[in-house]
Structure formats: structure tokens, C-alpha cells
Short mmCIF file of C-alpha atoms in Angstrom, two decimals:
data_model
loop_
_atom_site.label_atom_id
_atom_site.label_comp_id
_atom_site.label_asym_id
_atom_site.label_seq_id
_atom_site.Cartn_x
_atom_site.Cartn_y
_atom_site.Cartn_z
CA MET A 1 48.09 129.90 -78.91
CA SER A 2 45.46 132.46 -77.80
CA GLN A 3 45.02 135.88 -79.05
CA GLN A 4 47.12 138.74 -77.82
CA HIS A 5 44.78 141.17 -75.80
CA ASN A 6 44.87 144.74 -77.43
CA SER A 7 45.00 146.61 -73.91
CA ASP A 8 46.71 146.38 -70.39
CA ASP A 9 43.05 146.87 -68.96
CA ASP A 10 42.22 143.10 -70.01
CA PHE A 11 44.88 142.02 -67.39
CA PRO A 12 43.09 142.47 -63.30
CA ALA A 13 46.00 143.81 -61.35
CA SER A 14 44.85 145.20 -58.55
CA LYS A 15 43.26 144.02 -55.76
CA MET A 16 39.76 145.74 -56.00
CA GLU A 17 39.85 143.62 -59.87
CA ARG A 18 40.74 140.74 -58.72
CA SER A 19 38.36 140.59 -55.80
CA LYS A 20 35.24 141.34 -57.92
CA ILE A 21 36.29 138.56 -60.04
CA PHE A 22 36.35 135.93 -56.99
CA ALA A 23 32.81 137.44 -56.06
CA LYS A 24 31.81 136.72 -59.59
CA THR A 25 33.16 133.38 -59.24
CA GLY A 26 31.35 132.52 -56.00
CA LEU A 27 28.48 133.75 -57.18
CA LYS A 28 28.62 131.31 -60.41
CA VAL A 29 29.55 128.53 -57.91
CA GLY A 30 26.72 129.32 -55.69
CA LYS A 31 24.25 129.38 -58.44
CA ASN A 32 25.03 126.11 -59.67
CA TYR A 33 24.98 124.61 -56.42
CA ALA A 34 21.18 125.79 -56.06
CA LYS A 35 20.44 124.11 -59.40
CA TYR A 36 21.95 121.13 -58.39
CA LEU A 37 19.93 121.30 -55.11
CA ALA A 38 16.52 122.06 -57.06
CA ASP A 39 17.32 119.30 -59.49
CA ARG A 40 17.76 116.69 -56.80
CA VAL A 41 14.86 117.55 -54.61
CA THR A 42 12.54 117.13 -58.30
CA GLY A 43 14.38 114.20 -59.79
CA ARG A 44 15.28 116.22 -62.90
CA GLY A 45 18.72 116.09 -64.97
CA GLY A 46 19.53 112.29 -64.73
CA ASP A 47 20.33 110.14 -61.25
CA ALA A 48 22.52 111.14 -58.70
CA GLU A 49 25.97 110.54 -59.67
CA GLU A 50 25.26 112.13 -62.83
CA ARG A 51 23.93 115.13 -61.74
CA LYS A 52 27.03 115.62 -59.34
CA ARG A 53 29.51 114.80 -61.93
CA ASP A 54 27.55 118.03 -64.20
CA LEU A 55 28.02 120.04 -60.94
CA ASN A 56 31.38 119.20 -60.59
CA THR A 57 32.62 120.17 -64.37
CA LYS A 58 30.39 123.07 -64.24
CA ASN A 59 31.72 124.64 -61.26
CA ALA A 60 35.29 123.81 -62.93
CA GLU A 61 34.47 125.46 -66.00
CA ASP A 62 33.65 128.40 -64.13
CA LEU A 63 36.35 128.32 -62.07
CA PHE A 64 38.73 127.99 -64.77
CA ARG A 65 37.31 130.48 -66.94
CA GLU A 66 37.49 133.41 -64.05
CA PHE A 67 40.72 132.01 -63.02
CA THR A 68 42.59 132.29 -66.27
CA ARG A 69 41.50 135.74 -66.41
CA LEU A 70 42.76 135.80 -63.16
CA ARG A 71 46.18 134.02 -63.52
CA GLY A 72 48.82 134.41 -60.95
CA THR A 73 48.43 132.90 -57.58
CA ALA A 74 44.53 132.45 -58.52
CA LEU A 75 45.01 130.02 -61.28
CA LYS A 76 48.18 128.04 -59.84
CA MET A 77 46.63 127.38 -56.55
CA ALA A 78 43.49 125.90 -58.65
CA GLN A 79 45.83 123.69 -60.45
CA SER A 80 48.07 122.67 -57.30
CA MET A 81 44.44 121.73 -55.45
CA SER A 82 43.05 119.94 -58.29
CA MET A 83 46.04 117.72 -58.66
CA ASP A 84 45.67 116.56 -54.74
CA THR A 85 44.40 113.52 -54.57
CA GLY A 86 41.09 113.30 -52.91
CA MET A 87 41.07 117.23 -52.20
CA MET A 88 39.09 118.19 -55.57
CA PRO A 89 36.81 116.07 -57.81
CA ASP A 90 38.02 114.34 -60.53
CA GLU A 91 36.14 116.26 -63.11
CA PHE A 92 38.42 119.52 -61.66
CA MET A 93 41.66 117.75 -62.64
CA GLU A 94 40.25 117.27 -66.56
CA VAL A 95 39.49 121.14 -67.01
CA MET A 96 42.23 122.46 -64.97
CA ALA A 97 44.95 120.56 -67.07
CA GLU A 98 43.89 122.71 -69.97
CA ALA A 99 44.92 125.90 -67.98
CA GLN A 100 48.86 124.66 -68.96
CA TYR A 101 47.47 125.78 -72.50
CA ASN A 102 45.03 128.11 -72.91
CA VAL A 103 45.89 131.01 -70.66
CA PRO A 104 45.64 134.02 -72.56
CA PRO A 105 49.06 135.65 -72.97
CA MET A 106 49.72 139.88 -72.25
CA ASN A 107 49.90 142.23 -75.00
CA ARG A 108 53.26 143.26 -76.78
CA ALA A 109 53.35 146.79 -74.81
CA LEU A 110 53.03 145.48 -71.11
CA VAL A 111 55.77 142.64 -72.14
CA ARG A 112 58.00 145.41 -73.32
CA LYS A 113 57.25 147.31 -70.37
CA ARG A 114 57.68 144.42 -67.65
CA ILE A 115 61.33 143.89 -69.12
CA ARG A 116 62.29 147.43 -69.41
CA ASP A 117 61.31 147.58 -65.71
CA ALA A 118 63.27 144.14 -64.82
CA LEU A 119 66.58 144.97 -67.23
CA GLY A 120 66.52 148.59 -67.56
CA LYS A 121 66.16 148.34 -71.21
CA MET A 122 63.42 147.45 -74.10
CA PRO A 123 63.76 143.59 -75.32
CA GLU A 124 65.43 145.12 -78.50
CA LEU A 125 68.32 146.86 -76.77
CA LEU A 126 68.82 143.72 -74.80
CA PHE A 127 68.57 140.92 -77.25
CA ASP A 128 69.91 140.95 -80.88
CA THR A 129 66.44 139.05 -81.68
CA PHE A 130 63.37 139.26 -79.78
CA GLU A 131 60.05 137.23 -80.32
CA SER A 132 57.07 139.27 -79.61
CA GLU A 133 54.79 136.47 -79.76
CA ALA A 134 54.78 134.26 -76.50
CA LEU A 135 55.72 130.58 -77.04
CA ALA A 136 53.79 129.92 -74.16
CA ALA A 137 51.62 131.54 -71.47
CA ALA A 138 51.09 130.09 -68.32
CA SER A 139 49.47 130.69 -64.76
CA ILE A 140 52.43 133.22 -63.45
CA GLY A 141 54.26 134.18 -66.65
CA GLN A 142 55.06 133.55 -70.55
CA VAL A 143 57.86 132.37 -71.82
CA HIS A 144 59.16 134.32 -75.40
CA ARG A 145 62.10 133.08 -77.77
CA ALA A 146 65.20 135.32 -78.17
CA ARG A 147 69.21 135.54 -79.11
CA LEU A 148 72.03 137.24 -76.80
CA SER A 149 74.63 138.87 -78.65
CA ASP A 150 76.85 135.88 -78.30
CA GLY A 151 74.59 134.05 -80.52
CA ARG A 152 72.90 131.80 -77.91
CA ASP A 153 69.23 131.19 -78.44
CA VAL A 154 67.24 131.71 -75.00
CA ALA A 155 63.78 131.62 -73.23
CA VAL A 156 62.51 134.57 -71.65
CA LYS A 157 59.90 134.13 -68.97
CA VAL A 158 58.31 137.36 -68.09
CA GLN A 159 56.22 137.43 -65.05
CA TYR A 160 52.75 138.86 -64.94
CA PRO A 161 52.59 142.30 -63.15
CA ASN A 162 51.70 142.27 -59.33
CA VAL A 163 51.65 138.14 -59.02
CA ARG A 164 53.42 138.40 -55.92
CA GLU A 165 51.99 141.06 -54.34
CA THR A 166 48.56 139.23 -54.67
CA ILE A 167 49.42 136.18 -53.24
CA GLU A 168 47.92 137.07 -49.90
CA SER A 169 44.88 138.63 -50.82
CA ASP A 170 44.17 135.85 -53.40
CA LEU A 171 44.43 132.94 -51.11
CA THR A 172 42.36 134.81 -48.75
CA VAL A 173 39.65 135.09 -50.81
CA ALA A 174 40.13 131.48 -52.53
CA ARG A 175 40.48 129.88 -49.39
CA THR A 176 36.52 130.99 -48.50
CA LEU A 177 35.71 129.72 -52.27
CA PHE A 178 37.35 126.44 -52.46
CA GLY A 179 36.36 125.65 -48.68
CA ARG A 180 32.55 125.29 -50.66
CA LEU A 181 34.34 122.70 -52.90
CA VAL A 182 36.35 120.24 -50.61
CA ARG A 183 34.83 117.47 -49.01
CA GLY A 184 35.05 118.24 -44.86
CA GLY A 185 38.34 118.90 -43.18
CA SER A 186 40.36 121.77 -42.39
CA ILE A 187 42.49 122.82 -45.70
CA ASP A 188 44.46 125.57 -43.80
CA SER A 189 48.09 123.29 -43.68
CA HIS A 190 47.18 122.85 -47.30
CA PHE A 191 46.77 126.21 -48.37
CA ASN A 192 49.65 127.12 -46.51
CA GLU A 193 52.02 124.98 -48.11
CA VAL A 194 50.55 125.77 -51.58
CA ARG A 195 51.26 129.84 -50.34
CA ASP A 196 54.97 128.88 -49.31
CA ARG A 197 55.59 127.12 -52.75
CA LEU A 198 54.12 130.52 -54.77
CA ARG A 199 56.31 132.51 -53.18
CA GLU A 200 59.08 130.46 -54.21
CA GLU A 201 57.71 130.28 -57.65
CA THR A 202 57.19 134.00 -57.91
CA ASP A 203 60.94 134.59 -57.40
CA TYR A 204 62.71 134.20 -60.75
CA VAL A 205 65.98 134.35 -59.02
CA ASN A 206 65.09 131.25 -57.09
CA GLU A 207 63.78 129.56 -60.31
CA ALA A 208 67.57 130.49 -61.54
CA ASP A 209 68.95 128.61 -58.54
CA ASN A 210 66.70 125.57 -59.41
CA ILE A 211 68.12 125.46 -62.75
CA ASP A 212 71.71 125.54 -61.58
CA PHE A 213 70.88 122.62 -59.28
CA PHE A 214 69.15 120.34 -61.47
CA ALA A 215 71.63 121.21 -64.19
CA GLU A 216 74.52 120.39 -61.80
CA GLN A 217 72.41 117.14 -60.61
CA TYR A 218 70.73 115.58 -64.18
CA ASP A 219 72.08 117.33 -66.88
CA GLN A 220 74.08 114.14 -68.58
CA ASP A 221 74.06 112.12 -71.30
CA GLU A 222 70.11 111.20 -71.12
CA ILE A 223 68.54 114.70 -69.56
CA VAL A 224 68.76 117.76 -71.08
CA VAL A 225 68.43 121.08 -68.63
CA PRO A 226 68.56 124.77 -69.48
CA ARG A 227 71.30 127.19 -68.06
CA ALA A 228 70.17 130.44 -66.35
CA VAL A 229 71.31 133.56 -67.80
CA ARG A 230 72.02 135.93 -64.88
CA ASP A 231 72.80 138.70 -66.42
CA TYR A 232 69.65 138.80 -68.13
CA SER A 233 67.71 137.65 -64.95
CA THR A 234 65.80 139.49 -62.30
CA GLU A 235 62.95 138.37 -59.53
CA THR A 236 60.33 138.87 -62.57
CA VAL A 237 62.06 138.23 -65.56
CA LEU A 238 64.28 135.09 -66.34
CA THR A 239 66.79 134.08 -69.20
CA MET A 240 67.63 130.73 -69.88
CA THR A 241 69.49 128.62 -72.63
CA TYR A 242 66.68 127.85 -75.09
CA VAL A 243 66.15 123.58 -75.27
CA GLU A 244 65.06 122.15 -78.36
CA GLY A 245 62.34 119.34 -78.43
CA GLN A 246 58.72 118.43 -78.74
CA HIS A 247 56.08 118.61 -76.65
CA LEU A 248 54.13 115.07 -75.84
CA LYS A 249 51.38 115.83 -78.38
CA GLU A 250 53.13 116.76 -80.75
CA PHE A 251 55.77 113.76 -80.42
CA LEU A 252 52.45 111.47 -80.37
CA GLN A 253 51.30 113.16 -83.39
CA ASN A 254 54.27 111.49 -85.30
CA ASN A 255 53.26 107.87 -84.36
CA PRO A 256 56.67 107.09 -82.59
CA ASP A 257 57.02 103.16 -82.78
CA GLN A 258 56.90 101.39 -79.43
CA ALA A 259 61.18 101.46 -78.88
CA ALA A 260 61.01 105.35 -79.15
CA ARG A 261 57.94 105.30 -76.54
CA ASN A 262 59.80 102.69 -74.45
CA HIS A 263 63.00 105.20 -74.32
CA PHE A 264 61.26 108.30 -73.13
CA GLY A 265 58.84 106.72 -70.84
CA GLN A 266 62.28 104.85 -69.09
CA LEU A 267 63.77 108.35 -69.20
CA LEU A 268 60.62 110.09 -67.49
CA TRP A 269 60.47 106.95 -64.75
CA ASP A 270 63.82 107.10 -64.03
CA PHE A 271 64.36 110.70 -63.60
CA LEU A 272 61.52 110.51 -61.01
CA HIS A 273 63.37 107.92 -59.29
CA GLU A 274 66.68 109.11 -59.09
CA GLN A 275 64.72 112.89 -57.66
CA VAL A 276 63.07 110.90 -54.75
CA ALA A 277 66.28 108.65 -54.17
CA SER A 278 68.40 111.35 -54.02
CA ASN A 279 70.14 112.98 -50.56
CA HIS A 280 68.84 116.56 -51.70
CA ARG A 281 65.23 115.08 -51.81
CA THR A 282 64.24 117.83 -53.90
CA LEU A 283 61.47 117.03 -56.79
CA HIS A 284 60.84 118.79 -59.62
CA ALA A 285 57.23 118.59 -58.81
CA ASP A 286 55.51 120.19 -62.17
CA ALA A 287 54.97 116.93 -64.23
CA HIS A 288 52.95 118.18 -66.87
CA PRO A 289 53.28 117.66 -70.42
CA GLY A 290 54.45 121.17 -71.29
CA ASN A 291 57.60 120.71 -68.99
CA PHE A 292 59.12 117.99 -70.80
CA LEU A 293 60.53 117.82 -74.36
CA PHE A 294 61.39 114.68 -76.36
CA ARG A 295 64.16 115.17 -78.79
CA ASP A 296 65.89 113.88 -82.08
CA ASP A 297 68.90 112.91 -80.38
CA GLY A 298 67.39 110.69 -77.73
CA ARG A 299 67.70 112.88 -74.62
CA LEU A 300 64.82 114.33 -72.26
CA GLY A 301 64.55 117.96 -72.01
CA VAL A 302 63.41 119.23 -68.49
CA ILE A 303 62.10 122.71 -68.48
CA ASP A 304 60.56 125.07 -65.69
CA PHE A 305 62.05 124.99 -62.43
CA GLY A 306 59.62 127.11 -60.53
CA CYS A 307 57.58 124.33 -58.72
CA VAL A 308 60.37 122.55 -57.08
CA LYS A 309 59.49 121.09 -53.94
CA THR A 310 62.51 119.48 -51.00
CA PHE A 311 60.61 117.37 -48.48
CA PRO A 312 61.66 116.84 -44.91
CA GLN A 313 63.86 114.05 -44.32
CA ASP A 314 61.33 112.14 -42.13
CA PHE A 315 58.32 112.54 -44.66
CA ARG A 316 60.54 111.27 -47.64
CA ASP A 317 61.61 108.36 -45.31
CA ASP A 318 57.94 107.50 -44.29
CA MET A 319 57.12 107.44 -47.78
CA LEU A 320 59.99 105.29 -48.43
CA ARG A 321 58.55 103.06 -45.42
CA LEU A 322 55.00 103.02 -46.82
CA TYR A 323 56.17 101.74 -50.37
CA ARG A 324 58.48 99.04 -48.64
CA ALA A 325 55.30 97.92 -46.67
CA ARG A 326 53.23 97.98 -49.38
CA MET A 327 55.19 95.65 -51.27
CA ALA A 328 55.79 92.97 -48.23
CA ASP A 329 51.75 93.82 -47.76
CA ASP A 330 53.05 94.47 -43.95
CA ASP A 331 49.61 95.53 -42.62
CA GLN A 332 50.46 96.43 -39.22
CA ASN A 333 53.10 98.91 -40.83
CA ILE A 334 50.81 100.27 -43.44
CA GLU A 335 48.56 100.98 -40.46
CA ARG A 336 51.08 102.81 -38.36
CA LEU A 337 52.55 104.48 -41.28
CA LEU A 338 49.11 105.59 -42.76
CA HIS A 339 48.89 107.56 -38.93
CA GLN A 340 52.63 108.87 -39.02
CA LEU A 341 51.74 110.39 -42.64
CA ASP A 342 48.54 112.06 -41.25
CA ILE A 343 46.28 110.08 -43.36
CA LEU A 344 44.15 108.36 -40.43
CA HIS A 345 43.44 110.03 -36.93
CA ASP A 346 41.83 108.62 -33.88
CA ASP A 347 39.25 110.78 -33.97
CA LEU A 348 37.71 109.85 -37.01
CA SER A 349 34.57 107.54 -36.89
CA ASP A 350 34.73 104.27 -37.93
CA ALA A 351 32.73 104.68 -40.84
CA VAL A 352 35.05 107.63 -41.98
CA ARG A 353 38.45 105.68 -41.09
CA ASN A 354 37.24 102.85 -42.87
CA GLU A 355 36.07 104.28 -46.38
CA ILE A 356 39.97 106.46 -46.03
CA ARG A 357 41.86 103.35 -45.40
CA ALA A 358 39.85 101.01 -47.97
CA PHE A 359 40.63 104.00 -50.61
CA PHE A 360 44.63 104.42 -49.72
CA ASP A 361 44.54 100.62 -49.91
CA GLN A 362 43.34 100.52 -53.32
CA TYR A 363 45.40 103.55 -54.47
CA GLY A 364 48.65 102.63 -52.59
CA SER A 365 48.32 99.04 -54.33
CA LEU A 366 48.22 100.66 -57.89
CA ILE A 367 51.25 103.11 -57.36
CA VAL A 368 53.33 100.01 -56.23
CA GLU A 369 52.01 97.38 -58.79
CA PRO A 370 54.33 98.74 -61.56
CA TYR A 371 57.49 97.75 -58.91
CA ARG A 372 56.09 94.21 -58.55
CA THR A 373 57.55 92.87 -62.02
CA PRO A 374 60.65 93.56 -64.00
CA THR A 375 59.03 95.34 -66.63
CA PHE A 376 55.84 96.98 -66.92
CA ASP A 377 53.22 97.96 -69.70
CA PHE A 378 51.49 101.55 -69.04
CA GLY A 379 49.80 101.07 -72.31
CA ASP A 380 47.82 98.34 -70.39
CA PRO A 381 44.15 99.77 -70.73
CA GLU A 382 43.02 97.56 -67.51
CA PHE A 383 45.78 99.51 -65.58
CA SER A 384 44.88 103.03 -66.77
CA GLN A 385 40.96 102.38 -66.27
CA ARG A 386 42.07 101.28 -62.92
CA LEU A 387 44.02 104.30 -62.08
CA HIS A 388 41.00 106.58 -63.33
CA ASP A 389 38.37 105.06 -61.59
CA CYS A 390 40.66 105.29 -58.34
CA PHE A 391 41.17 109.40 -58.76
CA GLN A 392 37.34 109.24 -59.28
CA GLU A 393 36.94 107.35 -56.05
CA ALA A 394 39.14 109.97 -54.57
CA SER A 395 36.59 112.84 -54.93
CA ARG A 396 34.26 111.07 -52.93
CA LEU A 397 36.32 110.82 -49.61
CA ARG A 398 34.39 113.38 -47.17
CA GLU A 399 37.74 114.53 -45.16
CA VAL A 400 40.76 116.18 -46.20
CA VAL A 401 43.64 114.21 -45.23
CA GLY A 402 47.24 113.79 -45.06
CA SER A 403 50.12 115.98 -44.92
CA PRO A 404 50.24 118.78 -46.78
CA HIS A 405 53.81 117.66 -48.48
CA PHE A 406 51.50 115.22 -50.73
CA ILE A 407 50.17 118.33 -52.42
CA PHE A 408 53.68 118.51 -54.59
CA LEU A 409 54.41 114.63 -54.26
CA ASN A 410 51.14 113.91 -55.64
CA LYS A 411 51.47 116.84 -58.49
CA ALA A 412 54.38 114.67 -59.58
CA LEU A 413 53.20 111.36 -59.36
CA VAL A 414 49.81 111.95 -60.75
CA GLY A 415 51.58 114.23 -63.45
CA LEU A 416 54.33 111.57 -64.61
CA LEU A 417 51.51 108.47 -64.48
CA ASN A 418 49.44 110.71 -66.81
CA LEU A 419 52.14 111.44 -68.90
CA LEU A 420 53.10 107.45 -69.17
CA THR A 421 49.66 106.11 -69.80
CA GLN A 422 49.27 108.72 -72.75
CA LEU A 423 52.92 107.39 -73.92
CA GLU A 424 52.34 103.93 -73.22
CA PRO A 425 55.91 102.63 -72.46
CA VAL A 426 57.21 98.97 -71.48
CA ILE A 427 59.76 100.23 -68.79
CA ASP A 428 62.03 98.18 -66.86
CA THR A 429 61.58 98.68 -63.24
CA THR A 430 64.90 96.94 -62.12
CA HIS A 431 67.17 100.17 -61.48
CA SER A 432 64.30 102.31 -59.96
CA VAL A 433 63.58 99.23 -57.26
CA GLU A 434 67.57 99.28 -56.45
CA LEU A 435 67.42 102.89 -55.91
CA LEU A 436 64.61 102.87 -53.37
CA ASN A 437 66.17 99.76 -51.81
CA ASP A 438 69.50 101.60 -51.48
CA GLU A 439 67.87 104.32 -49.46
CA LEU A 440 65.76 101.90 -47.28
CA GLU A 441 69.03 100.14 -46.13
CA THR A 442 70.41 103.72 -45.09
CA LEU A 443 67.01 103.71 -42.72
CA GLY A 444 67.91 100.20 -41.44
CA GLU A 445 65.00 98.60 -43.29
CA THR A 446 64.88 95.16 -44.75
CA PRO A 447 65.47 95.92 -48.90
CA VAL A 448 62.23 94.83 -51.20
CA PRO A 449 63.25 91.75 -52.80
CA SER A 450 64.06 91.84 -56.19
CA CYS A 451 61.33 91.85 -59.00
CA SER A 452 62.22 88.69 -60.26
CA ALA A 453 62.02 86.84 -56.74
CA SER A 454 58.68 88.83 -55.79
CA ASN A 455 56.73 86.85 -58.65
#
């Protein structure tokens, strides 16, 4: 856990303070580019690919450092954009992943003030116990453990000051900055998508609604979801029942046997597919290790329901059709659906078009590979390497392509694959194929052949 700050002045809440940090970051990125271009002309600093990787890493580190100070919209936007395959270089995904664990928390006085302003009383008057040191500090808020007078253990999420008020100004400035880092194309629709989700994520009443929805849909024998405590929740403070469990890093440090790895990997895999196949089309889109808990009773804890995405019906259905076309190696329908999903455009040059099509053929084939056999081993190092190479290849695309709805689908999908390749389970894919086939049949599409029949 990072050290507590000693002064409220360390938190840049005003528009002017935040604009200065953005400007400073832009200067750093510009300086990095100038050095890269000078080295390219003189031939210093290794080969071209190595220089570009160094540039990307340096830019990502500078962005991470300053956006971590900003927290809020800036950091959340950086995380979301870096998870969008093809939007940002691969090095950004690696650096920005650290933001989930290394955000400096608010000092104790500011936490107490935020709770008093939201709930009318200081935390010691609201809760039987309240731990002043944060359990976790992330991009939009931080979490403290507490206990209610009725004996329930709860987690209290406290939002950083002025987060919602800075969304528009942060995104306006960040739009210019990130426009220098992405590879061509228009990113306005992607920024609009991030902005819309941020507006939802910074409303803790909305997150309480999400918690209730997921608890009703998925809290059962194998999945544990907290419950919102409405009397102790507002738009900026969210109190929910506390869910015990270990995060992935702690779980793996205890050297779990293969059976335990397989068990939790199966729960993660099936949880995603239950959501995709649901009529609600609503996805827990923040699939990073901090949001899942591995419990001693064998159940999977799922927490943090701020980043939830409900997909339009046509987008969800076209993704199912694309899955089916990939499984059937149906090139004609793949081509049609890549246009339908705004990945391919008629106005692209042949060279760019071929490059984009080649990448998405590679990426799509990898994504459907687990479904082609009744079981799949995510501990296969060859699969992990190909996945990593594919993400690196994504950073070389010259155009920003695809529906903006891909941002949070990719966030969930890439997050899940990251979890599974660390956990290294062998999973059974038959149930997930059945779920997707049921949805395909409702669309009037021919279902995918069973795994055993496809080999």
C-alpha cells in the first residue's frame, strides 16, 4: 500500500491544477518523441523496433506517473484506452496495469471529510469500526473496511473529490494528448464511449444498482457478489457487504494445485459466458485481478461493479455471428461482419485494408481456439506467447478501427485472458459452447458443431 499523503494539497482537484499536469505530461511526451526522432536520424540507441519500444515504454511511464497523480477521469481513461486492442501500443497495457495497485490514497482527514459531506456524519459516528487506512486505492476512489452496528462487515468506497466535475475538462485535454499517441483514424467516438461509461462509474448510486443486478443474476452456489447498503450510500460514497477472499497474486503465492487452478479458471470462464449469453447483454467489464477473489469455500468473489457495459442488441448479435463464422472458417461472412462492426471500411487503401484484415484474422483465430476442443489448457506457453505477439502486432496498426463498443468488450476479454494465462487452468469449454449455440439458434443461425465433432 502506498504511503498516506500528509496534505490535501497533494490532490489536484481544480481544473487549473489538472490542466498544468496535463501540459507537463504533454511536454514530456513531446521531449520523448524529439529524442526518438534524433536517435532515428543518427542511428543511436539500437535498432528501429527497439527504439520504438523504448519510446512507448517511456511515454507510458510518464503518462502513468502524472495520471496517477491526477487519478479520476485521466487515469481511468488511460486504463480503458490502453486495453483497447489496436488503440495503444502493447507497452502501455503493461505499464497501465500497474495503476490498479499503485495509486496514492487520500489522506485520512480528506477521507473523513468526504464521508461527512456525503453521509452527514464522520465515519466514527456512522460505523461501529472504521479502518482509516485504505484497503485499496484505484483510479476513481478508494476502499476502507468498516463494521455496521448490526455486526455486518462492510467495504466503504470513497470517491476522490471533484472526479465527476472534471470528466469533460480532463477528456478534452486528454483527447489532444492521446491523439499524438494513437495510430491515425478518428478516436472521437471512442472517447465518447469512455466518457459515457465514466459518467456512470462516478455515480455510486448507479454502481449500487449494478451490484443489485449482478447479485440477483449471479450470486449463487459458485459466485459471491456483495450487497449494497443503501442507507450508507450516496453518489460519492458506496457501502457494500464485505466479501472475503484472496486476490490472484496471493492465491498463486500459496502454490495451489492444478485442481484448484482448474476450478477457479472454470468459474471465471463460465461467468463471462453466462453474461454474454444473457438476454440482458450486460457485462462486468473490469476484468482485472483486483476485482476477483479466490475463496477458501471454493466460490469466486466478484467485486467492483462501477465499470459495467450493456451492449446494443445488434452489436452483441453480430459478435455471436462473427464467432460462428470464425468457427466455420466462413470467409464471406467474416468479411461482411468486419464491415458491419466498423472494422473494415471501403475508403481504406488496399494496403491498410489487407493489414487490418490480416491482424483480425490472426486475433479472431486465437480468440476462438479454446472453443475448438472439449478442454483447453491455458497453461500452454505457446498459446500465451502467440497471444502476447498478437497484442504487440495490434500496436502496429495504422488506423483506429472498430465500433467503440469494442473498448469495454476488449477490456473484459483481454482481462479474462490475462487472468487465465496467469492461473494456467485446464477448462471445459462444452458448457460455454452450448450457451453460445442457444443464442445463435434464437438468431436463426446454425449452431457451432460440438467440440468432439469439430476435431
